[in-house]
Coordinates of C-alpha atoms in Angstrom, one line a residue:
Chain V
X10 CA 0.0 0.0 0.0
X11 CA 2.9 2.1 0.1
X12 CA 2.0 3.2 -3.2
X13 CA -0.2 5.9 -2.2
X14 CA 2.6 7.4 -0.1
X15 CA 5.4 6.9 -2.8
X16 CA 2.9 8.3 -5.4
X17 CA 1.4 10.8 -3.3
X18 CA 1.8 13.7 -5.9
X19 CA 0.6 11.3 -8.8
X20 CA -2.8 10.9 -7.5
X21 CA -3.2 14.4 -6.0
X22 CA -2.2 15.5 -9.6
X23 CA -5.0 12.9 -10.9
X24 CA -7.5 14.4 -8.1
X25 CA -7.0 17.7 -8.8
X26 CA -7.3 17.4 -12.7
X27 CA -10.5 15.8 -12.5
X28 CA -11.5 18.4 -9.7
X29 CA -11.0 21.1 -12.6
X30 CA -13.1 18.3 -15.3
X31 CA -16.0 18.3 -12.7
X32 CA -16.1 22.3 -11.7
X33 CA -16.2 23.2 -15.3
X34 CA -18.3 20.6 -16.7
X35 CA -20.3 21.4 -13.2
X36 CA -21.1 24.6 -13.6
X37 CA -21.9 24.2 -17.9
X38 CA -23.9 21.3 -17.3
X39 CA -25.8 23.4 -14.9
X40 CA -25.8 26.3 -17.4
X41 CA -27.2 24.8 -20.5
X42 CA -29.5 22.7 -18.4
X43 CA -31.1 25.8 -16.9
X44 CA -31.5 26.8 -20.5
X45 CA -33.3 23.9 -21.5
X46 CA -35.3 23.5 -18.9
X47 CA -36.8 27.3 -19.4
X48 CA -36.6 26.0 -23.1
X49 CA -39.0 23.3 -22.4
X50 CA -41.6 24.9 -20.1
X51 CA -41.7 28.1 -22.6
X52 CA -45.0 29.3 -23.6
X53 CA -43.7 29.4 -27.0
X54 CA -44.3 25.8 -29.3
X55 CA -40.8 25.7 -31.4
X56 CA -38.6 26.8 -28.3
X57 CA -40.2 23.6 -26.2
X58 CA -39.6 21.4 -29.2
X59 CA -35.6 22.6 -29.3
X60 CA -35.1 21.7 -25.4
X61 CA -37.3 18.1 -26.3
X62 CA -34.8 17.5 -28.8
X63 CA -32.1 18.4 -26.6
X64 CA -32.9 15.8 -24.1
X65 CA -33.8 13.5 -26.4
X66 CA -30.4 12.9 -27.7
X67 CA -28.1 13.8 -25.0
X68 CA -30.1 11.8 -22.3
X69 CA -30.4 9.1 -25.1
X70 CA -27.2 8.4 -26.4
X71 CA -24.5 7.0 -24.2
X72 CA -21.8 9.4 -22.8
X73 CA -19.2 7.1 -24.4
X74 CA -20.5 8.1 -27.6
X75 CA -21.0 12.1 -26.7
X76 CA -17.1 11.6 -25.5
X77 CA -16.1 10.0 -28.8
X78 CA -17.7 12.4 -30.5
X79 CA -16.9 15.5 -28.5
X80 CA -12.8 14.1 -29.0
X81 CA -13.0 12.8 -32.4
X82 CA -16.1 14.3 -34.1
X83 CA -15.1 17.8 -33.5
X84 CA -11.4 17.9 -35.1
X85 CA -12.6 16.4 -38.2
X86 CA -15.2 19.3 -38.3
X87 CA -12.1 21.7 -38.3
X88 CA -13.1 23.1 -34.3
X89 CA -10.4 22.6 -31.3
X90 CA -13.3 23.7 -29.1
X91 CA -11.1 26.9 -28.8
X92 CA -14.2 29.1 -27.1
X93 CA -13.5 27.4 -24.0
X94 CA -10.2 29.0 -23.7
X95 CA -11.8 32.0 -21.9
X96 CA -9.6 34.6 -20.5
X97 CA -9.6 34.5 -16.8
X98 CA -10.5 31.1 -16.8
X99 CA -7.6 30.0 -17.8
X100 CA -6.0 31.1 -15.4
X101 CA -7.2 28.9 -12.9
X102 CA -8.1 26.0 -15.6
X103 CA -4.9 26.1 -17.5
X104 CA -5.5 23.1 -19.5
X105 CA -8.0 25.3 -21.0
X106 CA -5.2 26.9 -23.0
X107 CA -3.3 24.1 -24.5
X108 CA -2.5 23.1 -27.6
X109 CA -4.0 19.5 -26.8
X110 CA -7.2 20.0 -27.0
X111 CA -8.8 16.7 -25.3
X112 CA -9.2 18.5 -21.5
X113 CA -11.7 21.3 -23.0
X114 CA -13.5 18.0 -25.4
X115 CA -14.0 15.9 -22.2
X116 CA -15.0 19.3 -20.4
X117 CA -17.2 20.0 -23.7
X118 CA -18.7 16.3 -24.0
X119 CA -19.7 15.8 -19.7
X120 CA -21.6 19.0 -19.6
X121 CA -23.8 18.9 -22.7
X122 CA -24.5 15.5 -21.6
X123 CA -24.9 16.1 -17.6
X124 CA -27.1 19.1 -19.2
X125 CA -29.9 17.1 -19.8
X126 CA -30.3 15.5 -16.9
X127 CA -30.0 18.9 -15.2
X128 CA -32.3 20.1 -17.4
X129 CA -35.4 17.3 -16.6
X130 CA -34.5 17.4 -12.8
X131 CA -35.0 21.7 -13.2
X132 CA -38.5 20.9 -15.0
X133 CA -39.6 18.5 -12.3
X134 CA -38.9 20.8 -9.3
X135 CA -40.7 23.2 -11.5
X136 CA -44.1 21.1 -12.0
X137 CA -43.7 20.5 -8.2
X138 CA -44.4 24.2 -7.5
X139 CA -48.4 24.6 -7.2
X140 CA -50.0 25.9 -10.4
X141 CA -51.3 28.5 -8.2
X142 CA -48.1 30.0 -8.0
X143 CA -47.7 30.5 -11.6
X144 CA -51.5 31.8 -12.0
X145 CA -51.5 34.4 -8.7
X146 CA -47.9 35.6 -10.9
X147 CA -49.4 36.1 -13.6
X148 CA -52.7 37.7 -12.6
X149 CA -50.5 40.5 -11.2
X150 CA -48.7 41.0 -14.4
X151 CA -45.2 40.0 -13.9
X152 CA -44.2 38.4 -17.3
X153 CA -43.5 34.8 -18.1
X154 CA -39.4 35.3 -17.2
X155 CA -40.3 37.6 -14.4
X156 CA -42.5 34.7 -12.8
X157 CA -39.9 32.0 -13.7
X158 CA -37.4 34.3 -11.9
X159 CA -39.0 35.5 -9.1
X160 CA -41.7 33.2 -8.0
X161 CA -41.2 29.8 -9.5
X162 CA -37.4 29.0 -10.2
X163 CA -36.7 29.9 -6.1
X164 CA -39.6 27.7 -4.9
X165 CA -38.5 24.5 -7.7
X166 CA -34.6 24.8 -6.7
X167 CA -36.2 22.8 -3.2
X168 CA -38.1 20.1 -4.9
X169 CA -35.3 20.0 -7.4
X170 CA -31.8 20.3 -5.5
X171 CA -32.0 16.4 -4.3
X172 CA -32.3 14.8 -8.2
X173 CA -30.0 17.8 -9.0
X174 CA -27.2 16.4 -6.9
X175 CA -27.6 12.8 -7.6
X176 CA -27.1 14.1 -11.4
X177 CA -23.9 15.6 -10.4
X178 CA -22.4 13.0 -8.4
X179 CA -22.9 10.8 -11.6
X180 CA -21.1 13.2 -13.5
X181 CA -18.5 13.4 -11.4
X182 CA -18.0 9.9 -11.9
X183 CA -18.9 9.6 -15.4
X184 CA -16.1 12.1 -15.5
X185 CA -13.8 9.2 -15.1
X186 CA -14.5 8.1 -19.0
X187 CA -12.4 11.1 -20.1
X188 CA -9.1 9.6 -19.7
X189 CA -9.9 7.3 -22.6
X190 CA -10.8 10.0 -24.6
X191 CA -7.2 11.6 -24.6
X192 CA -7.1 13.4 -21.6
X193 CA -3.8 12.9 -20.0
X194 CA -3.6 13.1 -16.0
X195 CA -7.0 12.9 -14.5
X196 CA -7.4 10.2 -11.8
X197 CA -8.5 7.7 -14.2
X198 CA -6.0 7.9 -16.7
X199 CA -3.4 8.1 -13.9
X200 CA -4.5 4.5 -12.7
X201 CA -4.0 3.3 -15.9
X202 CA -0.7 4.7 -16.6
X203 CA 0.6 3.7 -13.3
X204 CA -1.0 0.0 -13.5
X205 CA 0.0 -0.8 -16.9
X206 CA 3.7 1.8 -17.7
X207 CA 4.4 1.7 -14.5
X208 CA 4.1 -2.1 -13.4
X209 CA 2.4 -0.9 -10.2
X210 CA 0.2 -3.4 -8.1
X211 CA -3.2 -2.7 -9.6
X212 CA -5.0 -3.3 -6.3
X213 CA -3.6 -0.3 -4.2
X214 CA -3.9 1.9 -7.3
X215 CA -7.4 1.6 -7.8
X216 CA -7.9 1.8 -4.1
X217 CA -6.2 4.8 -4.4
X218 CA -8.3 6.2 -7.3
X219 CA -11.5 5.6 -5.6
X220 CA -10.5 7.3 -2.5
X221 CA -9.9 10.3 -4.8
X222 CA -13.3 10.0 -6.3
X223 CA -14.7 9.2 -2.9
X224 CA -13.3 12.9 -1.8
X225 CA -15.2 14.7 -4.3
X226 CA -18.6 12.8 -4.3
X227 CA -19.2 12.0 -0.4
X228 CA -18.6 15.6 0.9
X229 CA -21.1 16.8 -2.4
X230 CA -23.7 14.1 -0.9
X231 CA -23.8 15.3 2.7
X232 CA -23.7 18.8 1.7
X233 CA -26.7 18.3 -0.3
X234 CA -28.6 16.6 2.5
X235 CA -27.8 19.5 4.6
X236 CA -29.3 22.0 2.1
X237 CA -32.2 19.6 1.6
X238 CA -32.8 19.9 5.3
X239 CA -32.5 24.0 5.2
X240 CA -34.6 25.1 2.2
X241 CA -37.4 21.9 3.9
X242 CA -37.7 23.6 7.3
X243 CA -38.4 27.0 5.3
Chain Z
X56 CA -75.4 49.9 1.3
X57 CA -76.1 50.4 -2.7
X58 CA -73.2 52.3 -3.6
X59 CA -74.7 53.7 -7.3
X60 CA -72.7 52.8 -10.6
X61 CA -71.4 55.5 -12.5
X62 CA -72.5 54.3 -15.7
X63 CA -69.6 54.2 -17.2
X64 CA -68.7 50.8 -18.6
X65 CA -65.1 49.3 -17.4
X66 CA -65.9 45.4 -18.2
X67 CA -67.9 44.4 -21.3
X68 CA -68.2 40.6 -22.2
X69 CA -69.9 40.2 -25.4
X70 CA -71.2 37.0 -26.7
X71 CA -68.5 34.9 -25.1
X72 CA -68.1 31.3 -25.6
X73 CA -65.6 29.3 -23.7
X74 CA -65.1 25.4 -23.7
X75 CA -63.3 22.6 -22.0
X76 CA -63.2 19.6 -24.4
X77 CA -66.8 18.8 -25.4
X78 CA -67.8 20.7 -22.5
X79 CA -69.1 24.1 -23.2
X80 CA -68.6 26.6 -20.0
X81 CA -69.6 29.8 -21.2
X82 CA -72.8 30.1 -23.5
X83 CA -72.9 33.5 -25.4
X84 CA -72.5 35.4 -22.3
X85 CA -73.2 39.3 -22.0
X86 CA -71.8 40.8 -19.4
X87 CA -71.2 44.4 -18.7
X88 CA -70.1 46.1 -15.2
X89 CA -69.7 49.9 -14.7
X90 CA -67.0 51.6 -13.1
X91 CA -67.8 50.9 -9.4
X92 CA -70.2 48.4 -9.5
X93 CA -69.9 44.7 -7.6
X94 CA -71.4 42.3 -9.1
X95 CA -72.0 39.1 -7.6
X96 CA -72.4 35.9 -9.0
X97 CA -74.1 33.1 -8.0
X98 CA -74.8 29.8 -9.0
X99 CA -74.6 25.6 -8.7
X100 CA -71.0 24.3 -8.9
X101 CA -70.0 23.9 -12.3
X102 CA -72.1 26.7 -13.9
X103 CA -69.3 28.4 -15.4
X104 CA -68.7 31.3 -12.6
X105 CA -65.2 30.6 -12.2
X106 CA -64.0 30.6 -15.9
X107 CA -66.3 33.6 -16.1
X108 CA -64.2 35.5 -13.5
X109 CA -60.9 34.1 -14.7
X110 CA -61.3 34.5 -18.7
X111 CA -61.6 38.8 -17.6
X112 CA -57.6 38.6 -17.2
X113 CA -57.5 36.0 -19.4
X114 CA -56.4 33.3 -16.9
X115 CA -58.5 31.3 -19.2
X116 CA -58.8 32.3 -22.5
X117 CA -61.9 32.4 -24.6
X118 CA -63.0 30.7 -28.1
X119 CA -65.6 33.3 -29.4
X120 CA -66.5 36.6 -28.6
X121 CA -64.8 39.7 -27.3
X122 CA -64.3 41.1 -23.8
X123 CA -63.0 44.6 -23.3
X124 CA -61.8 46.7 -20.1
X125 CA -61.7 50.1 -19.7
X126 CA -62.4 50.0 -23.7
X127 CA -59.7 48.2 -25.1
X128 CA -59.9 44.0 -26.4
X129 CA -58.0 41.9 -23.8
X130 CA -54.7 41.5 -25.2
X131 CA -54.3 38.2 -26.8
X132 CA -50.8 37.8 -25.0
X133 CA -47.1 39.3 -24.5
X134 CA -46.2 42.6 -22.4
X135 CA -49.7 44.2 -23.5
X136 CA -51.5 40.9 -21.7
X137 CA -49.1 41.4 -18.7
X138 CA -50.0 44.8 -17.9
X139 CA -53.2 44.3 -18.5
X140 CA -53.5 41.9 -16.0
X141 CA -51.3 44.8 -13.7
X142 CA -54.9 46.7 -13.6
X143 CA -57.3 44.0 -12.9
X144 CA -56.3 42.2 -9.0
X145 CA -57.9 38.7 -8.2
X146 CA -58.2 37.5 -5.3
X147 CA -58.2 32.9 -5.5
X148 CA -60.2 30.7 -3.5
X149 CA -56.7 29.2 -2.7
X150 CA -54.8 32.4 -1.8
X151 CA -51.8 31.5 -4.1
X152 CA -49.6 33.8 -1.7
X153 CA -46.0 32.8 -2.5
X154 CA -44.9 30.5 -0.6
X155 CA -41.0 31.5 -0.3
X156 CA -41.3 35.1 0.2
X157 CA -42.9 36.7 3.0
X158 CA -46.3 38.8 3.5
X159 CA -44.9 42.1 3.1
X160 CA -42.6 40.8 0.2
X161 CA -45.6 39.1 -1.9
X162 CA -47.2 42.7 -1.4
X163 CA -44.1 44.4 -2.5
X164 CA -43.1 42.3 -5.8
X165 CA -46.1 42.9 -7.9
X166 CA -45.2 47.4 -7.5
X167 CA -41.6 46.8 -7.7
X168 CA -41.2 44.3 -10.7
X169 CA -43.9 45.2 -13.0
X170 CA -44.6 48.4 -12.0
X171 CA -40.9 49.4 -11.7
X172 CA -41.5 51.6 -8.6
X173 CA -39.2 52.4 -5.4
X174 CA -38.9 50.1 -3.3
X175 CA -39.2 52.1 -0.2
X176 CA -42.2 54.0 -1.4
X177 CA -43.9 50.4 -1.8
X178 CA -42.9 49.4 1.5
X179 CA -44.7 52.7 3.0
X180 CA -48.1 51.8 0.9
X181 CA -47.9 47.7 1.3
X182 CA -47.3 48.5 5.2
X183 CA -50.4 50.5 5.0
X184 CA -52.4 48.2 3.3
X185 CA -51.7 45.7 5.4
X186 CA -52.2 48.1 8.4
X187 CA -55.5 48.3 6.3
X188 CA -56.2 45.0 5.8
X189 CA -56.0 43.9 9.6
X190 CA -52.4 42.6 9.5
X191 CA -49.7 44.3 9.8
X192 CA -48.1 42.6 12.8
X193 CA -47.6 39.2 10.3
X194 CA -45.6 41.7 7.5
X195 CA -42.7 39.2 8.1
X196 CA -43.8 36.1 8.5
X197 CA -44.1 33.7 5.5
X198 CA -47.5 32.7 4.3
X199 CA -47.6 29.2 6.1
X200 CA -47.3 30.3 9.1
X201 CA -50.7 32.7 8.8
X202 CA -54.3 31.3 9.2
X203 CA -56.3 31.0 6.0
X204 CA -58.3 34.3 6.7
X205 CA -55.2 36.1 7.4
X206 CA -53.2 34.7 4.0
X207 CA -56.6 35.6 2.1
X208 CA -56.2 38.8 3.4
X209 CA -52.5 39.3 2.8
X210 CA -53.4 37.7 -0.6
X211 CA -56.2 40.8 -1.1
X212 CA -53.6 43.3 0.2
X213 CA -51.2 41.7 -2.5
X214 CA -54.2 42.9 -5.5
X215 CA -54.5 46.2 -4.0
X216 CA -51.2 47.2 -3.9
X217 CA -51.1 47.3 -7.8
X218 CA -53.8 49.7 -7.1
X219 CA -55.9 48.3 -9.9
X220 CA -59.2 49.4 -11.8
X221 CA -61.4 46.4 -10.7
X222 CA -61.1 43.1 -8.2
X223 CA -61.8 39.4 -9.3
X224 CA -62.6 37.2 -6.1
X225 CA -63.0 33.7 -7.3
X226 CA -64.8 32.5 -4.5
X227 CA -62.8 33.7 -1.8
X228 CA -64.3 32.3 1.3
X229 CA -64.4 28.9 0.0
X230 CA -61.3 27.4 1.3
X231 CA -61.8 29.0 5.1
X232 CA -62.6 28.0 7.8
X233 CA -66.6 29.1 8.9
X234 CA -64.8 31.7 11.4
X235 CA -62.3 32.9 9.7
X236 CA -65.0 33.9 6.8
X237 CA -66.2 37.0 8.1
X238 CA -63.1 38.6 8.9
X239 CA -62.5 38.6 4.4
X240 CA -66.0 39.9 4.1
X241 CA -65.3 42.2 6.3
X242 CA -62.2 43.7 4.2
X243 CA -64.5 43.2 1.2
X244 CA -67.7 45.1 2.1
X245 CA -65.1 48.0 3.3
X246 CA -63.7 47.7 -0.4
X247 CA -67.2 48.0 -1.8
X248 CA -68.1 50.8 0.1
X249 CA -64.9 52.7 -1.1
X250 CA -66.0 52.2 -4.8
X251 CA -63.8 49.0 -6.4
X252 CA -65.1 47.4 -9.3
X253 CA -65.9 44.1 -8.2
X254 CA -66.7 41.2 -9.6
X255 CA -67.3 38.5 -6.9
X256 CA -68.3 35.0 -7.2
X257 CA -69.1 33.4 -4.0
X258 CA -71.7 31.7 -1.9
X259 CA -72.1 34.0 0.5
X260 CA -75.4 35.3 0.1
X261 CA -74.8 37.6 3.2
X262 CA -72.5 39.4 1.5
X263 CA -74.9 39.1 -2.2
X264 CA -77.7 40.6 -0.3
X265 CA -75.6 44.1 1.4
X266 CA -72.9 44.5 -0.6
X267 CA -73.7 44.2 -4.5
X268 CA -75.6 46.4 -6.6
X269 CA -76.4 43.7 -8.7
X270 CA -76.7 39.8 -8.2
X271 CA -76.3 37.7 -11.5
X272 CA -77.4 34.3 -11.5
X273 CA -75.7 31.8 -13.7
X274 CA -76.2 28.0 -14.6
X275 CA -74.8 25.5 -17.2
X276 CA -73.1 28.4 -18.8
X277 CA -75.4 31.0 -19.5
X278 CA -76.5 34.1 -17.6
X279 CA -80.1 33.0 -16.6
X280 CA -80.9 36.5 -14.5
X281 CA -79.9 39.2 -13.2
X282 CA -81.3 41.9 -10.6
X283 CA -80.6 44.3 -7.7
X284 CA -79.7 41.8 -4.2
X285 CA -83.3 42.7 -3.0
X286 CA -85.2 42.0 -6.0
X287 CA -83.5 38.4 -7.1
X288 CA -83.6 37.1 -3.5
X289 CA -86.9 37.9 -2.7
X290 CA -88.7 37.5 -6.5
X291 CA -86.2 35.4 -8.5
X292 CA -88.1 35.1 -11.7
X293 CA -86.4 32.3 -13.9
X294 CA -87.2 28.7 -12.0
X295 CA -83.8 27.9 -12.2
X296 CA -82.9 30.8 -9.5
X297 CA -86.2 29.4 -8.0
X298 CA -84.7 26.0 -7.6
X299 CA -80.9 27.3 -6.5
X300 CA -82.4 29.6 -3.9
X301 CA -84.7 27.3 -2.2
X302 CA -82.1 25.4 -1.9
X303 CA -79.6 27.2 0.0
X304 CA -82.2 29.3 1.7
X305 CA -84.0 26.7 3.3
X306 CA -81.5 25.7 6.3

């Protein structure tokens, strides 16, 4: 087990790559699914029928597939996925700015995926609010992204926040497909490069690895209950 | 009291026609209220009083027919439906108070969001309503933690402080408890007396008989009758108001 010590600044390399995967892929997934999710509850017919199609496909196809293409579709389209290279990001993200191009695919592929399941666990907090709500919104005139804004999205965040973080947990471990997609360095493409370049005992490594994932996901899961609890009492 | 109507139209239906599915709700209704006026309709559960009161803001829209306020068509929908819907208040049989922000903040949002006003001049008016209103001492509190006649009367304060041209209650008193009813009358009949256009449906034929100038009387859809409180209680002419009254008078 002395692996873990020796290789200490391997895994916490792998942790904190994966870290950066998750945050960004986080807070995109949670973007585009907010998007969608307004999308699919619009008043208007062709908007609702973009954010159906949305989740059709994404939730649909498996993320291996989103991943391959995300990695291998978009180069031979002629796009590095370069717009994720946002100044002041980058700072902190710095795989952002490289020439390889895999870390902002994986980041690219997770959240459009994660996105629709963000999106359908948005739209069922939402039809958990009372139609009331909606009506006694509208009857004093606020419009239909005023009463999303101000009256429904607070009260669906509370019915919505526990399927919310299950979906988030499961990208952060979904996130551990990207190191077959050519991302070098995050945990799970650490475990593989020190398991089969390295010759390293396979047992400790993997034990390692899923105390790194364990890190990320148990704290997430009691967090959430905790905020469960709070916005419940309310 | 019979506050007079000033004659001046603000509501007109005109040969409306609403239906759910194969069900038709509103038959060819006429409808018109003058500025001041309550009206108060009555009639057996399912007649169509309800969408009546909610297809005025359009909270149900109609299939045929036209209704205007204060002269204009209701706004199909958009900004123009939105601030329509700014000038008319309605008050639900199930409050509809929202749920995560308190009294004085569900009196507050409507003034400050659609309305675009200061917030500290709303807080001043939306104080005094409540003051008005009977409860001012539950500003801060949220809505579940206030009795039903106190949330309907937070949730009347809420339509006022939009300072609208006319009221909807959808039968307001419905969802309280029997003691809890009088105390929304109460802030009713005081709004009646002060001149709001209202349009109330409701059982409470207390409140038919002293408050309205003008009982209307509705079943399967249609307007059957309509008459001054005293006259339609006491000489109903259709046998369908015949019927409903003896009814609910008897006991």
């Amino acid at each position: 087990m002395n692996v873990l010590v020796d290789r200490f600044d391997v895994f916490a390399g792998g942790f904190w790559l994966t870290l950066q995967i998750c945050i960004l892929a986080g807070i995109g997934a949670l973007l585009i699914g907010t998007i969608m999710a307004v999308l699919r509850i619009s008043p208007v017919a062709p908007l609702r029928a973009v954010g159906t199609a949305y989740v059709t496909v994404f939730r649909n196809v498996p993320l291996t597939v989103v991943l391959f293409f995300s990695a291998f579709g978009l180069p031979a389209l002629g796009s590095n996925a370069r717009f994720l290279d946002v100044p002041g990001l980058n700072v902190v993200f710095s795989r952002l700015g490289t020439d390889l191009p895999y870390f902002r695919f994986a980041v690219l592929g997770l959240c459009l995926y994660t996105g629709a399941f963000v999106c359908e666990a948005l739209r069922s907090g939402v039809n958990a609010v009372a139609p009331g709500q909606a009506e006694a919104a509208r009857a004093i005139g606020l419009t239909f992204t005023q009463s999303l804004r101000y009256v429904i999205l607070p009260q669906a965040w509370k019915s919505a926040v526990v399927p919310l973080g299950s979906v988030i947990i499961a990208m952060i471990k979904n996130s551990a497909l990207a190191g077959f997609f050519g991302v070098v360095g995050d945990l799970s493409q650490t475990a593989d490069s020190l398991v089969s370049a390295d010759g390293l005992p396979l047992i400790p490594v993997f034990i390692g690895i899923s105390i790194g994932y364990l890190i990320m996901t148990v704290p997430l899961g009691i967090l959430l209950d905790r905020v469960e609890r709070r916005v419940a009492t309310r | 009291m019979t506050t007079t109507s000033s004659g001046q139209p603000l509501i007109v239906m005109d040969r409306v026609n609403k239906h759910f599915g194969s069900l038709h709700v509103l038959r060819d209704v006429d409808l018109t209220v003058d500025r001041g006026e309550v009206v108060v309709v009555i009639g057996p559960s399912g007649s169509g009083k309800s969408t009546l009161c909610r297809s005025i803001n359009r909270l149900e829209p109609i299939d045929s027919g036209e209704i205007r306020f204060d002269g204009q068509p209701l706004p199909a929908e958009g900004r123009a439906l939105a601030r329509l819907r700014s000038e008319v208040g309605m008050v639900f049989q199930s409050f509809n108070l929202f749920a995560h922000r308190t009294v004085l903040e569900n009196v507050m949002l409507g003034p400050v969001k659609v309305r675009k006003e200061k917030p500290a001049a709303v807080r001043e008016r939306a104080l005094a309503l409540l003051e008005r209103v009977g409860i001012a001492n539950q500003a801060d509190k949220y809505p579940a933690q206030l009795s039903g006649g106190q949330q309907q009367r937070a949730a009347i304060a809420r339509a006022l402080a939009m300072q609208p041209k006319a009221m909807l209650f959808d039968e307001p008193t419905s969802a309280l408890d029997p003691e809890m009813v009088g105390e929304v009358l109460d802030v009713m009949t005081s709004l009646a007396a002060d001149g709001m256009t209202m349009i109330v449906v409701t059982h409470e034929m207390g409140f038919a008989r002293h408050a309205a100038n003008r009982v209307v009387f509705m079943a399967d859809g249609q307007l059957v009758e309509q008459a001054p409180p005293a006259e339609f209680f006491t000489n109903p002419r259709s046998d369908r108001a015949k019927d409903f009254l003896s009814k609910i008078l008897t006991h």
